[in-house]
Amino acid sequence: MGGKKKAGKRRKPKGQEDSDTFTTPDGRVLPASVQKYWQWRHHLFWRFDEGIEMDEEGWYSVTPESIAEHTAMRVAQLYGAGAGAGAGDGAEPGYGRLCVVEAFCGVGGNAIKFASWCEHVVAIDVDARRLAMARHNAQIYGVADRIEFVLGDFYALAPMLRADVVFMSPPWGGPQYTDADVFDLDALPFHTAREWLDRARLVAPNVAYFLPRSCDPHQLAALWPEAPCDVELNYTNGFLKAITAYYGDLALVGRSEPRVLAEPDRP
Ligand code: MGP
Ligand code: SAH
């Protein structure tokens, strides 16, 4: 009677790893493309060691936690940490009574932080597996009950949604987005940056747009010329990772000078 082989990837003997994989010190076999992100795992999720789940796109796309936290705190300021923001009714101080649509949920980096700072989050993704990972990760952070996970295409769903804020971190075309000196806003996969933004404007008067650090800020402001726009540089641990363009009243709260975001101590 032949025993069944255990499902799942088995670790190969040292020195025999495929060149398209690498083995982490704790025995996980991950795509080689992820190797440079592995060293950043505790910057991506401070609670990584508690069982955070990622896939290849999740690894290279997730917003580092200090940046996601900063964005969520900025969004929560929209209706004021005072005016309508929870004081006196049991909610956390500074907790914003806002509904945020996270249009591209991924493995949940931003959705988790919005749920920590805002009342309700609608987190959308076209990939069911990644959405399930986001739910699992949100449970680790204890905020899954504040997130409505929606499997679907944001572009198609947008006309049916209403919220206070839309956050967008669409796919940029993979890590090779860095090949261009200036990122072409028409080169996003599926739709141009303006088309995505026009969709978001159907949902909310305030939009935060997370994009490559090599975007031209003037082009970003010109995507929605009637709205105030604030373009923010997002650093982690001293490295510029991305930029966020805030449109609408969001551009006017928590307006920032370029700076390095401090990160709390991690275990
Ligand atoms: P990066 O430039 O791929 O990595 O992504 P890094 O560590 O700056 O490496 P370097 O070799 O380029 O210096 C930087 C950050 O951008 C990532 O941590 C993600 O938060 C974000 N990011 C990268 N990509 C490829 C995407 C993407 O396709 N979509 C989204 N939403 N975010 C991305
Ligand atoms: N902000 C996320 C990362 C987003 S990565 C985080 O911090 O974890 C971009 C995500 O957009 C991917 O998971 C991809 O599956 C999803 N996506 C691509 N096209 C989409 C669409 N039309 N509607 C919704 N999600 C989409």
XYZ file of N, CA and C in Angstrom, residues 53-54 105-108 123 125 127-139 144 149-151:
75
model
N -0.520 36.113 5.572
C -0.477 35.372 4.304
C -0.260 36.339 3.139
N 0.597 35.916 2.210
C 0.921 36.732 1.039
C 1.043 35.823 -0.172
N -7.892 45.876 -2.960
C -7.587 45.425 -1.587
C -6.280 44.656 -1.473
N -5.955 43.824 -2.482
C -4.750 42.998 -2.379
C -4.807 42.135 -1.127
N -3.662 42.002 -0.435
C -3.625 41.180 0.778
C -3.996 41.993 2.019
N -4.469 43.232 1.812
C -5.116 43.945 2.905
C -4.307 45.005 3.615
N -13.755 46.702 0.871
C -12.473 46.315 0.266
C -12.737 45.405 -0.929
N -11.553 43.412 -4.541
C -10.468 42.858 -5.359
C -11.056 41.845 -6.341
N -9.414 39.262 -7.317
C -8.754 37.978 -7.070
C -9.269 37.389 -5.750
N -10.012 36.271 -5.872
C -10.662 35.688 -4.685
C -9.640 35.197 -3.665
N -8.525 34.664 -4.158
C -7.532 34.114 -3.235
C -6.892 35.236 -2.406
N -6.590 36.298 -3.101
C -5.942 37.416 -2.396
C -6.929 38.059 -1.406
N -8.196 38.123 -1.817
C -9.210 38.703 -0.922
C -9.334 37.847 0.352
N -9.249 36.526 0.182
C -9.308 35.636 1.357
C -8.093 35.855 2.255
N -6.939 36.099 1.637
C -5.738 36.389 2.442
C -5.934 37.694 3.215
N -6.543 38.666 2.560
C -6.779 39.959 3.224
C -7.696 39.762 4.437
N -8.724 38.947 4.276
C -9.631 38.689 5.407
C -8.863 38.029 6.560
N -8.060 37.028 6.217
C -7.251 36.328 7.225
C -6.316 37.334 7.930
N -5.660 38.174 7.145
C -4.716 39.136 7.731
C -5.445 40.149 8.616
N -6.648 40.532 8.188
C -7.438 41.484 8.990
C -7.858 40.845 10.311
N -8.074 39.540 10.303
C -8.407 38.847 11.564
C -7.219 38.906 12.524
N -11.336 42.596 11.128
C -12.061 42.023 9.984
C -13.546 42.388 10.017
N -15.721 42.665 2.525
C -14.866 42.201 1.438
C -15.732 41.913 0.216
N -15.412 42.522 -0.896
C -16.226 42.378 -2.107
C -15.350 41.856 -3.237
N -15.763 40.716 -3.783
C -15.054 40.150 -4.936
C -15.636 40.786 -6.196
